[in-house]
Coordinates of C-alpha atoms in Angstrom, one line a residue:
Chain A
M2 CA 0.0 0.0 0.0
T3 CA 1.4 3.4 -0.9
T4 CA 1.8 6.1 1.6
T5 CA 0.4 9.5 0.6
D6 CA 1.1 12.9 1.9
A7 CA -2.2 12.8 3.6
D8 CA -1.2 9.6 5.4
V9 CA 1.9 11.3 6.6
A10 CA 0.0 14.3 7.9
V11 CA -2.5 12.1 9.7
K12 CA 0.3 10.1 11.3
E13 CA 2.0 13.2 12.5
T14 CA -1.3 14.4 14.0
G15 CA -1.5 11.1 15.9
E16 CA 2.1 11.6 17.2
R17 CA 1.2 15.2 18.3
L18 CA -1.8 13.8 20.2
S19 CA 0.4 11.2 21.9
L20 CA 2.6 13.9 23.2
W21 CA -0.4 15.9 24.5
V22 CA -1.7 12.8 26.3
H23 CA 1.7 12.4 27.9
S24 CA 1.8 16.0 28.9
L25 CA -1.7 16.0 30.4
R26 CA -1.0 12.8 32.3
T27 CA 2.0 14.4 33.9
E28 CA 0.0 17.5 34.8
L29 CA -2.9 15.4 36.3
D30 CA -0.5 13.2 38.4
S31 CA 1.1 16.3 39.8
A32 CA -2.3 17.9 40.6
I33 CA -3.5 14.7 42.4
E34 CA -0.3 14.6 44.5
R35 CA -0.9 18.3 45.5
F36 CA -4.6 17.8 46.3
D37 CA -3.7 14.7 48.4
R38 CA -1.1 16.6 50.3
G39 CA -3.7 19.3 51.1
G40 CA -6.4 16.8 52.1
D41 CA -8.7 18.0 49.3
T42 CA -10.5 14.7 48.6
A43 CA -13.0 16.1 46.2
A44 CA -10.4 17.7 44.0
S45 CA -8.2 14.6 44.1
S46 CA -11.0 12.3 43.2
F47 CA -12.1 14.5 40.3
A48 CA -8.5 14.6 39.0
S49 CA -8.3 10.8 39.3
L50 CA -11.5 10.5 37.2
L51 CA -9.9 12.7 34.5
V52 CA -6.9 10.4 34.5
E53 CA -9.3 7.5 33.8
V54 CA -10.9 9.5 30.9
L55 CA -7.4 10.4 29.6
E56 CA -6.4 6.7 29.6
E57 CA -9.5 5.9 27.6
H58 CA -8.4 8.5 25.0
R59 CA -5.0 7.0 24.9
A60 CA -6.5 3.6 24.2
A61 CA -8.6 5.1 21.4
L62 CA -5.6 6.9 20.0
D63 CA -3.6 3.8 19.9
Q64 CA -6.4 2.0 18.0
Y65 CA -6.9 4.9 15.5
K66 CA -3.2 5.0 14.7
V67 CA -3.3 1.5 13.4
A68 CA -6.8 1.5 11.9
S69 CA -7.3 0.5 8.3
A70 CA -9.8 3.1 7.2
P71 CA -10.0 6.0 4.7
V72 CA -7.5 8.7 5.7
D73 CA -10.2 11.4 6.2
D74 CA -12.1 9.1 8.6
R75 CA -8.8 8.4 10.6
L76 CA -8.2 12.2 10.8
R77 CA -11.7 12.8 12.0
W78 CA -11.4 10.1 14.7
L79 CA -8.1 11.6 15.8
Q80 CA -9.8 14.9 16.1
L81 CA -12.3 13.3 18.4
V82 CA -9.4 12.5 20.7
G83 CA -8.2 16.0 20.4
S84 CA -11.6 17.4 21.3
G85 CA -11.6 15.0 24.3
L86 CA -8.3 16.3 25.4
A87 CA -9.6 19.9 25.1
L88 CA -12.5 18.8 27.3
I89 CA -10.1 17.4 29.9
V90 CA -8.3 20.8 29.9
F91 CA -11.7 22.5 30.4
Y92 CA -12.5 20.3 33.4
L93 CA -9.0 20.7 34.8
E94 CA -9.3 24.5 34.8
R95 CA -12.1 24.0 37.3
L96 CA -9.7 22.7 39.9
D97 CA -7.3 25.7 39.6
G98 CA -7.2 27.5 42.9
A99 CA -9.1 24.8 44.8
I100 CA -9.2 25.6 48.5
A101 CA -8.5 22.6 50.7
P102 CA -11.1 22.5 53.6
R103 CA -8.4 22.1 56.2
L104 CA -6.8 25.4 55.1
S105 CA -10.0 27.5 55.5
P106 CA -12.4 27.3 58.5
L107 CA -15.2 28.8 56.4
V108 CA -14.8 26.2 53.6
S109 CA -14.5 23.5 56.3
A110 CA -17.8 24.7 57.9
F111 CA -19.6 24.8 54.6
E112 CA -18.3 21.3 53.6
N113 CA -19.5 20.0 57.0
L114 CA -22.9 21.5 56.3
L115 CA -22.9 19.8 52.8
H116 CA -21.9 16.5 54.5
Q117 CA -24.9 16.7 56.8
L118 CA -27.3 17.3 53.9
V119 CA -25.7 15.0 51.4
P120 CA -23.8 12.4 53.3
G121 CA -20.6 11.1 51.7
N122 CA -20.4 14.0 49.2
S123 CA -17.7 16.6 49.1
S124 CA -17.2 19.7 46.9
V125 CA -14.3 21.5 45.5
F126 CA -14.4 25.0 46.7
R127 CA -12.7 28.0 45.1
Q128 CA -12.9 31.7 44.9
F129 CA -13.3 33.8 41.8
R130 CA -13.4 37.4 40.9
E131 CA -17.0 37.7 39.9
F132 CA -20.1 39.3 41.4
N133 CA -21.6 35.9 41.9
Y134 CA -21.9 32.6 43.7
E135 CA -22.0 29.4 41.6
L136 CA -22.3 25.7 41.8
N137 CA -21.2 23.5 38.9
P138 CA -22.4 19.9 39.2
I139 CA -21.0 17.1 37.1
Y140 CA -22.8 13.8 36.7
A141 CA -21.8 10.2 36.1
D142 CA -23.7 10.4 32.8
D143 CA -21.3 13.1 31.6
F144 CA -18.6 10.5 31.6
R145 CA -20.4 7.2 30.9
Q146 CA -20.0 7.6 27.2
Q147 CA -16.3 7.7 27.6
I148 CA -15.4 5.3 30.4
G149 CA -18.6 3.2 30.7
D150 CA -19.3 1.5 34.1
A151 CA -15.9 2.7 35.5
V152 CA -17.9 5.8 36.5
E153 CA -19.3 3.7 39.4
R154 CA -16.0 3.9 41.1
Y155 CA -16.6 7.6 41.9
S156 CA -19.0 9.5 44.1
W157 CA -21.6 11.6 42.2
P158 CA -22.4 14.3 41.6
S159 CA -19.0 15.9 41.4
L160 CA -19.4 19.4 42.8
L161 CA -17.6 22.7 42.4
I162 CA -18.7 25.7 44.5
K163 CA -17.4 29.1 43.7
F164 CA -17.7 32.2 45.9
P165 CA -16.3 35.7 45.3
I166 CA -13.1 37.5 46.3
G167 CA -13.0 41.3 46.4
L168 CA -16.1 43.4 46.8
L169 CA -18.4 40.7 48.2
D170 CA -15.7 38.9 50.3
S171 CA -17.5 39.0 53.6
P172 CA -18.6 36.0 55.6
R173 CA -22.1 37.7 56.0
N174 CA -22.4 37.7 52.2
H175 CA -21.0 34.2 52.0
I176 CA -24.1 32.9 53.7
L177 CA -25.3 32.8 50.1
V178 CA -23.1 29.7 49.7
A179 CA -26.2 28.0 51.4
H180 CA -28.1 28.7 48.1
E181 CA -25.4 26.7 46.3
I182 CA -25.6 24.0 48.8
G183 CA -29.3 23.9 47.9
H184 CA -28.3 23.3 44.3
A185 CA -25.9 20.6 45.6
V186 CA -28.8 18.8 47.3
A187 CA -30.8 19.0 44.1
A188 CA -27.8 17.8 42.1
A189 CA -27.3 14.8 44.4
N190 CA -31.0 13.9 44.0
V191 CA -30.6 14.1 40.2
A192 CA -27.5 11.8 40.4
D193 CA -29.4 9.3 42.6
L194 CA -32.3 9.3 40.2
Q195 CA -30.0 8.7 37.2
Q196 CA -28.4 5.8 39.1
Q197 CA -31.8 4.4 39.9
A198 CA -32.9 4.6 36.3
L199 CA -29.8 2.8 35.2
K200 CA -30.4 0.0 37.7
T201 CA -33.9 -0.5 36.4
T202 CA -32.6 -1.0 32.9
K203 CA -30.0 -3.5 33.9
V204 CA -31.0 -7.2 34.2
G205 CA -30.2 -8.7 37.6
P206 CA -31.6 -10.0 40.8
P207 CA -34.3 -7.7 42.4
T208 CA -32.9 -5.3 45.0
T209 CA -34.5 -4.2 48.2
T210 CA -33.1 -0.7 48.0
K211 CA -35.5 2.0 49.0
T212 CA -36.9 3.8 46.0
I213 CA -35.6 7.4 45.6
D214 CA -38.1 10.0 44.8
A215 CA -37.5 13.3 43.0
L216 CA -37.4 16.3 45.3
W217 CA -40.6 17.5 43.6
P218 CA -42.9 16.0 40.9
Q219 CA -41.8 16.7 37.4
P220 CA -43.2 19.9 35.9
I221 CA -45.8 19.4 33.2
I222 CA -46.0 21.9 30.4
P223 CA -49.6 22.4 29.2
S224 CA -49.6 21.3 25.6
D225 CA -52.1 23.9 24.5
K226 CA -50.1 26.9 25.7
L227 CA -46.9 25.3 24.4
I228 CA -48.4 25.0 20.9
D229 CA -49.5 28.7 21.1
L230 CA -45.9 29.6 21.9
V231 CA -44.5 27.4 19.1
L232 CA -46.9 29.0 16.6
A233 CA -45.9 32.5 17.7
R234 CA -42.3 31.5 17.2
W235 CA -43.2 30.0 13.9
V236 CA -44.5 33.4 12.7
D237 CA -41.5 35.2 14.2
A238 CA -39.3 32.9 12.1
G239 CA -41.0 34.3 9.0
F240 CA -43.3 31.4 8.1
K241 CA -47.0 31.8 7.2
P242 CA -49.3 31.4 10.2
L243 CA -50.5 27.9 10.8
D244 CA -54.0 26.8 11.8
K245 CA -53.7 25.3 15.3
K246 CA -56.5 22.9 14.6
A247 CA -54.9 21.6 11.4
L248 CA -51.2 21.3 12.0
P249 CA -49.1 19.7 9.2
K250 CA -48.6 16.0 9.8
T251 CA -46.3 15.2 6.9
G252 CA -43.6 16.7 4.8
T253 CA -40.9 19.3 5.5
E254 CA -43.3 21.7 7.3
S255 CA -44.2 18.9 9.8
L256 CA -40.5 18.2 10.5
I257 CA -39.7 21.9 11.0
L258 CA -42.7 22.2 13.3
A259 CA -41.5 19.1 15.3
Q260 CA -38.0 20.6 15.5
M261 CA -39.4 23.9 16.7
T262 CA -41.7 22.2 19.2
G263 CA -38.8 20.2 20.6
S264 CA -36.6 23.3 20.8
V265 CA -39.3 25.5 22.5
A266 CA -40.3 22.6 24.8
K267 CA -36.7 22.1 25.8
A268 CA -36.3 25.8 26.6
V269 CA -39.5 25.9 28.6
R270 CA -38.6 22.6 30.4
R271 CA -35.1 23.8 31.2
M272 CA -36.3 27.2 32.4
S273 CA -39.0 25.6 34.6
E274 CA -36.5 23.2 36.0
S275 CA -34.0 26.0 36.7
W276 CA -36.6 28.3 38.3
L277 CA -37.8 25.5 40.5
E278 CA -34.3 24.6 41.6
E279 CA -33.5 28.3 42.2
L280 CA -36.6 28.6 44.5
F281 CA -35.6 25.3 46.2
S282 CA -32.1 26.6 46.8
D283 CA -33.4 29.9 48.2
A284 CA -35.8 28.0 50.3
L285 CA -33.2 25.7 51.7
G286 CA -31.0 28.7 52.5
V287 CA -33.9 30.2 54.5
C288 CA -34.5 26.9 56.2
L289 CA -30.9 26.6 57.2
F290 CA -30.1 30.2 58.0
G291 CA -33.4 32.0 58.6
P292 CA -33.3 35.8 58.5
A293 CA -29.5 35.9 58.0
F294 CA -30.0 34.3 54.5
V295 CA -32.8 36.6 53.5
L296 CA -30.7 39.7 54.6
A297 CA -27.7 38.4 52.7
F298 CA -29.9 38.0 49.6
I299 CA -31.2 41.5 49.9
D300 CA -27.7 42.9 50.6
V301 CA -26.1 41.3 47.5
L302 CA -28.9 41.1 44.9
M303 CA -31.1 44.1 45.5
P304 CA -28.5 46.8 44.7
V305 CA -27.7 45.3 41.3
S306 CA -30.8 43.5 39.9
G307 CA -34.0 44.6 38.3
L308 CA -36.6 43.6 40.9
A309 CA -39.2 42.2 38.5
Q310 CA -36.8 41.0 35.8
P311 CA -36.5 37.2 35.4
D312 CA -34.0 35.5 33.2
R313 CA -33.9 32.1 31.6
D314 CA -32.3 30.5 34.8
H315 CA -33.8 32.6 37.6
P316 CA -37.3 33.9 38.6
S317 CA -37.2 37.6 39.2
P318 CA -35.6 38.7 42.5
A319 CA -39.0 40.0 43.6
A320 CA -40.6 36.6 43.0
R321 CA -37.8 34.9 44.9
L322 CA -38.1 37.3 47.8
L323 CA -41.8 36.7 48.0
F324 CA -41.2 33.0 47.9
M325 CA -38.8 33.4 50.8
E326 CA -41.4 35.3 52.7
S327 CA -43.8 32.4 52.2
L328 CA -41.1 30.1 53.8
L329 CA -40.6 32.4 56.7
N330 CA -44.4 32.2 57.3
Q331 CA -44.4 28.3 57.4
P332 CA -45.5 27.0 60.8
E333 CA -42.4 24.7 60.9
L334 CA -40.2 27.8 61.2
G335 CA -42.3 29.4 64.0
D336 CA -43.1 33.1 64.3
M337 CA -40.0 34.4 62.5
F338 CA -41.3 37.8 61.7
G339 CA -42.5 38.1 65.3
Q340 CA -39.0 37.5 66.6
M341 CA -37.2 39.9 64.1
P342 CA -35.8 43.0 65.8
P343 CA -37.2 46.3 64.4
K344 CA -34.6 47.4 61.8
M345 CA -34.1 43.9 60.5
K346 CA -37.9 43.4 60.1
A347 CA -38.3 46.8 58.5
R348 CA -35.6 46.0 55.9
V349 CA -37.3 42.7 55.0
L350 CA -40.8 44.0 55.0
G351 CA -39.8 47.1 53.1
M352 CA -38.2 45.0 50.3
L353 CA -41.3 42.8 50.2
V354 CA -43.5 45.9 49.7
L355 CA -41.2 47.1 46.9
S356 CA -41.2 43.6 45.4
K357 CA -44.9 43.4 45.3
S358 CA -45.3 46.8 43.7
A359 CA -42.6 45.9 41.1
M360 CA -44.3 42.7 40.2
A361 CA -47.6 44.5 39.8
A362 CA -46.1 47.2 37.6
T363 CA -44.1 44.8 35.4
G364 CA -43.6 46.4 32.0
P365 CA -43.8 44.5 28.7
S366 CA -41.0 42.1 27.8
P367 CA -38.7 42.9 24.8
S368 CA -40.8 40.5 22.7
K369 CA -44.2 38.9 22.7
T370 CA -42.7 35.4 22.6
M371 CA -40.4 36.2 25.5
E372 CA -43.5 37.4 27.5
M373 CA -45.4 34.3 26.6
T374 CA -42.4 32.1 27.6
N375 CA -42.0 33.8 31.0
A376 CA -45.8 33.5 31.6
L377 CA -45.8 29.8 30.7
V378 CA -42.8 29.1 32.8
S379 CA -44.3 31.0 35.7
E380 CA -47.5 29.0 35.5
V381 CA -45.6 25.7 35.4
V382 CA -43.4 26.7 38.3
E383 CA -46.4 28.0 40.4
A384 CA -48.0 24.6 40.1
R385 CA -45.1 23.1 41.9
S386 CA -44.2 25.8 44.4
D387 CA -45.9 24.1 47.3
D388 CA -44.0 20.9 46.6
V389 CA -40.7 22.9 46.5
R390 CA -41.4 24.5 49.9
K391 CA -42.2 21.2 51.5
A392 CA -39.1 19.6 49.9
A393 CA -36.8 22.3 51.4
I394 CA -38.3 21.9 54.9
L395 CA -38.0 18.2 54.7
R396 CA -34.4 18.2 53.5
A397 CA -33.3 20.7 56.1
G398 CA -34.6 18.2 58.7
S399 CA -33.0 18.8 62.1
L400 CA -30.9 21.7 60.7
L401 CA -34.1 23.8 60.4
Y402 CA -33.4 27.2 61.9
T403 CA -36.6 28.1 63.8
S404 CA -37.7 31.4 65.3
D405 CA -37.1 29.9 68.8
I406 CA -33.4 29.2 68.0
F407 CA -33.2 32.7 66.5
A408 CA -34.6 34.4 69.6
S409 CA -32.3 32.3 71.9
D410 CA -29.2 33.1 69.8
L411 CA -29.9 36.8 70.0
K412 CA -30.6 36.7 73.7
K413 CA -27.5 34.7 74.4
H414 CA -24.8 36.2 72.1
A415 CA -25.9 39.5 70.6
N416 CA -25.0 41.8 73.5
M417 CA -21.6 40.1 74.0
L418 CA -20.7 40.7 70.4
V419 CA -21.9 44.3 70.3
E420 CA -20.7 45.5 73.7
Y421 CA -17.5 43.4 74.2
G422 CA -16.5 42.2 70.8
V423 CA -17.0 38.6 71.8
P424 CA -18.4 36.6 68.9
P425 CA -20.7 33.6 69.4
V426 CA -18.6 30.9 70.9
S427 CA -19.6 27.8 72.9
T428 CA -18.7 27.9 76.5
H429 CA -17.9 24.9 78.7
G430 CA -20.7 22.4 78.8
D431 CA -22.5 23.9 75.7
G432 CA -22.8 22.0 72.5
L433 CA -21.2 23.2 69.3
I434 CA -22.3 26.5 68.1
S435 CA -23.8 26.4 64.6
L436 CA -22.9 28.4 61.5
A437 CA -26.6 29.6 61.5
S438 CA -26.3 31.0 65.0
I439 CA -23.0 32.8 64.2
F440 CA -24.3 34.3 61.0
N441 CA -27.7 35.4 62.5
V442 CA -26.0 37.1 65.5
A443 CA -23.6 38.8 63.1
Q444 CA -26.4 40.0 60.9
F445 CA -28.2 41.4 63.9
A446 CA -25.1 43.3 65.0
A447 CA -24.5 44.7 61.5
M448 CA -28.1 45.6 60.9
E449 CA -29.5 46.5 64.3
Q450 CA -26.7 47.9 66.5
I451 CA -23.7 48.7 64.3
E452 CA -23.6 52.2 65.9
R453 CA -22.8 50.6 69.3
F454 CA -20.2 48.3 68.0
R455 CA -16.7 50.0 68.2
P456 CA -18.1 53.5 68.1
D457 CA -14.5 54.9 67.7
K458 CA -14.4 53.5 64.2
D459 CA -16.2 54.5 61.0
R460 CA -18.8 52.3 59.4
F461 CA -16.4 50.6 57.0
E462 CA -14.0 49.7 59.7
R463 CA -16.7 48.5 62.0
E464 CA -18.1 46.1 59.4
A465 CA -14.5 44.8 58.6
L466 CA -13.9 44.2 62.4
L467 CA -17.2 42.5 62.7
D468 CA -16.4 40.2 59.8
N469 CA -13.1 39.3 61.4
L470 CA -14.8 38.4 64.6
V471 CA -17.3 36.3 62.6
L472 CA -14.5 34.4 60.9
K473 CA -12.9 33.9 64.3
A474 CA -16.1 32.4 65.6
V475 CA -16.3 30.1 62.6
E476 CA -12.7 29.0 63.2
L477 CA -13.2 28.3 66.9
S478 CA -16.4 26.3 66.1
E479 CA -14.6 24.3 63.4
V480 CA -11.6 23.6 65.7
Q481 CA -14.0 22.4 68.4
R482 CA -16.0 20.3 65.9
R483 CA -13.0 18.6 64.5
W484 CA -11.5 18.1 67.9
E485 CA -14.7 16.4 69.2
S486 CA -14.9 14.3 66.1
V487 CA -11.6 12.6 66.9
P488 CA -12.5 9.3 68.5
Chain B
M5 CA -15.2 36.0 31.9
L6 CA -18.7 34.8 32.5
R7 CA -19.8 31.3 31.5
D8 CA -23.0 29.5 30.7
D9 CA -22.3 26.3 32.5
R10 CA -25.4 24.4 31.7
R11 CA -24.8 25.0 28.0
M12 CA -21.2 24.0 28.5
Q13 CA -22.3 20.8 30.3
E14 CA -24.4 19.9 27.3
G15 CA -21.4 20.6 25.1
A16 CA -19.2 18.4 27.2
R17 CA -21.8 15.6 26.9
D18 CA -21.9 16.1 23.1
L19 CA -18.2 15.7 22.9
A20 CA -18.4 12.6 25.0
I21 CA -21.0 11.2 22.7
A22 CA -18.9 12.0 19.7
F23 CA -15.9 10.3 21.3
N24 CA -18.1 7.1 21.8
I25 CA -19.3 7.3 18.2
G26 CA -15.7 7.5 17.0
R27 CA -14.9 4.3 18.8
A28 CA -18.0 2.6 17.4
E29 CA -17.1 3.7 13.9
E30 CA -13.6 2.3 14.2
A31 CA -15.1 -0.9 15.5
L32 CA -17.4 -1.1 12.5
S33 CA -14.5 -0.5 10.2
R34 CA -12.9 -3.6 11.6
I35 CA -16.1 -5.6 10.9
N36 CA -15.9 -4.3 7.3
L37 CA -12.5 -5.9 7.1
G38 CA -13.9 -9.3 8.3
A39 CA -13.1 -9.0 12.0
T40 CA -15.6 -9.5 14.8
L41 CA -16.4 -7.1 17.6
R42 CA -14.3 -7.4 20.7
E43 CA -15.9 -7.6 24.1
Q44 CA -14.7 -4.1 25.0
D45 CA -16.4 -2.7 21.8
L46 CA -19.9 -3.7 22.9
R47 CA -20.4 -0.8 25.3
F48 CA -20.0 1.7 22.5
F49 CA -23.1 0.3 20.8
Q50 CA -24.9 -0.1 24.1
Q51 CA -24.4 3.7 24.7
L52 CA -25.6 4.4 21.1
G53 CA -28.7 2.3 21.7
N54 CA -29.4 4.3 24.9
L55 CA -29.0 7.6 23.0
F56 CA -31.3 6.6 20.1
G57 CA -33.8 5.4 22.7
E58 CA -33.7 8.7 24.5
A59 CA -34.2 10.5 21.2
L60 CA -37.1 8.3 20.4
R61 CA -38.8 9.2 23.6
G62 CA -38.2 12.9 22.6
V63 CA -39.8 12.4 19.2
Q64 CA -42.8 10.6 20.7
W65 CA -43.3 13.3 23.3
V66 CA -43.2 16.0 20.5
E67 CA -45.7 14.1 18.4
G68 CA -48.0 13.7 21.5
T69 CA -47.7 17.4 22.3
L70 CA -48.6 18.4 18.7
S71 CA -51.7 16.1 19.1
G72 CA -52.7 18.0 22.3
T73 CA -51.4 15.6 24.9
S74 CA -49.7 17.1 28.0
S75 CA -47.3 14.8 29.7
P76 CA -43.9 15.1 31.6
V77 CA -40.8 14.8 29.5
A78 CA -37.2 14.5 30.6
S79 CA -34.8 17.1 29.4
E80 CA -32.4 14.3 28.3
S81 CA -35.1 13.1 25.8
L82 CA -35.4 16.6 24.2
T83 CA -31.6 17.0 24.1
A84 CA -31.1 13.7 22.4
F85 CA -33.9 14.5 20.0
Q86 CA -32.3 17.8 19.1
L87 CA -28.9 16.1 18.6
L88 CA -30.4 13.6 16.2
L89 CA -32.3 16.2 14.2
P90 CA -29.5 16.8 11.6
V91 CA -29.5 13.1 11.0
L92 CA -33.3 12.9 10.8
E93 CA -33.3 15.8 8.3
V94 CA -30.9 14.1 5.9
R95 CA -32.2 10.5 6.1
T96 CA -32.7 9.0 2.7
T97 CA -35.6 6.7 3.6
N98 CA -39.3 7.6 3.8
E99 CA -39.6 6.3 7.4
S100 CA -41.1 8.5 10.0
P101 CA -38.6 9.9 12.5
A102 CA -39.9 7.4 15.2
D103 CA -39.5 4.4 12.8
F104 CA -36.1 5.6 11.7
L105 CA -34.9 5.9 15.3
S106 CA -36.4 2.5 16.1
S107 CA -34.4 0.9 13.3
L108 CA -31.2 2.5 14.7
I109 CA -32.0 1.1 18.1
S110 CA -32.5 -2.3 16.5
V111 CA -29.1 -2.2 14.7
S112 CA -27.4 -1.1 17.9
T113 CA -29.0 -3.9 19.9
S114 CA -28.1 -6.5 17.2
L115 CA -24.5 -5.4 17.4
V116 CA -24.4 -5.6 21.2
E117 CA -25.9 -9.1 20.9
G118 CA -23.3 -10.2 18.4
K119 CA -25.8 -10.7 15.6
Q120 CA -24.8 -10.4 11.9
I121 CA -25.9 -7.2 10.2
P122 CA -26.4 -7.2 6.5
D123 CA -23.7 -5.2 4.7
D124 CA -26.0 -2.5 3.4
E125 CA -27.6 -1.9 6.8
R126 CA -24.1 -1.7 8.4
V127 CA -23.0 0.9 5.8
A128 CA -26.1 2.9 6.3
F129 CA -25.6 2.8 10.0
S130 CA -22.0 4.0 9.6
T131 CA -23.2 6.9 7.5
V132 CA -25.6 7.9 10.3
L133 CA -22.8 7.6 12.9
K134 CA -20.5 9.8 10.8
A135 CA -23.2 12.5 10.4
L136 CA -24.1 12.3 14.1
S137 CA -20.4 12.5 15.1
I138 CA -19.9 15.7 13.0
A139 CA -23.0 17.3 14.5
A140 CA -22.0 16.4 18.0
V141 CA -18.5 17.7 17.7
R142 CA -19.7 20.9 16.2
Q143 CA -22.3 21.5 18.9
G144 CA -19.9 20.4 21.6
M145 CA -17.0 22.6 20.7
D146 CA -19.3 25.6 20.1
S147 CA -20.8 25.1 23.6
L148 CA -17.4 25.1 25.2
E149 CA -16.6 28.5 23.8
P150 CA -16.9 31.0 26.7
K151 CA -20.0 33.2 26.2
T152 CA -20.8 36.5 28.0
T153 CA -23.7 35.1 30.0
P154 CA -23.9 34.1 33.6
S155 CA -23.8 30.5 34.8
S156 CA -27.0 28.6 35.0
F157 CA -26.5 27.8 38.6
S158 CA -25.2 31.2 39.6
I159 CA -27.2 33.0 42.2
L160 CA -27.5 36.2 40.2
P161 CA -30.0 36.9 37.5
K162 CA -29.1 38.7 34.3
V163 CA -31.1 40.9 32.0
Q164 CA -33.0 38.7 29.5

């Protein structure tokens, strides 16, 4: 068989990819060693998974290099390996700057909270320079195509939580990590459901494992309104209007209509799922941290967001705040508004009034189809909102922060912090002091009595000093928890 | 740099699907030369069968919706349906999308079960895989490009 120039070019591409595989393997091995040294099990495990994926690419590469197939096919297959390596680099970037829990008391405390809600699961934590908090979940199904059942060797979902440095870098803002932990709970449920679905398709002896339920029933999109939206998009795309009662069943038109229906349905389904998960994550934040979470939400989101403006991933801030209010009024949380001190209560109630008026005065959306989409998603989400509230209360379980705990925390710790600069710490004979207690007392001091706290300093310095004390309280609490967990 | 992580996640899955298709194509090329599938090749076709099955559920849901039925649908089914659309558009037979996907499932299953596939069916199947692989890579690499939109799971909204 003669060797053409194209064969030579493809062979060289294969050699280049082999070098890249080698280079990536070296980088991954070094990262794993570093994560292991720092005790960051989540980052180490994810890097080990990437090694497994890389080795699968190496096996494919070796096969493609000796394959007898047309040269353009061989090049295309090699490019699939190259795309896969690019994907590994994309994933590896997510581990840059990972903060090992043992190096940061706050991260350690959040990881402990995550462990209590999702036993056995850890997250990679890192800071980023953005005006945001984020969770990126990665599922077994994202890798099953590449490494098959080897995914079972890892704990799923793989989680990455990011929180900001710079402007928002205050522990009182970082209460919003609880929202991301809410996403983590939802992601863990999705991973469990995927695993369950997989087991039901595999033949084997019947298992006695308890059935896992979704956190809330699947949203249902009313077909009638969905078709209205599709037909509006159809006209937007420049096609002649269709009769809703005589939709095309055959030919090119029917395929385009099916394509558009699939695309619109996916967008509505995804938006509905996202909005429900956002509401659940907010709700879990309220259940775990009570008023402190609501105040952090108001502090961070209200100065920068259009109150009544939703996006494809989030309900409007006003709708979210009203949903949080409905949580605070649930009997399981007690009389939360009744226990709120005056300025704190005024802040929350004031934002609720503004939210209601913004929702009532919502102007038209930039387009009719966008308005229809938002209305349809709102309707789908509203039908599930009660389920979401119940799910959050249920998942918070014994960690539910009630009005009684709130009142007791303020009575016990608030004055000590404001008058003497002593943050909430447990004294001899007391149990561990929770993150929720620390954060609520801190929010009280900042909101209610900041004038009394270090009156010799200006507002900026007072808040900075307060944050230092809060971090110290978290550190002491974590030291005590870790000490007591040693058998 | 802000990122749309949910879109990226789908892109990552598309690339993973494309990678699996590449392995399946290479395995088929060995059959064309008279070899048989190896044990470790079977999972490539198993994964393809699952993908076609998911797409079929997506097609059936769309058909039901256009006939006025409201029922839940998994995002995965709609995603698989969309990924398969370029292949459905260029199919050369007159089969309905549902029948076409059913036939792809049948070929995948036969390969997993070690059954013989007629040459013409195998060639047609390879053509589908090639088209699907190209579509998946294009979608996948495009999704991994950073875009100026916030992450899906970020706490902050953005202006729509």
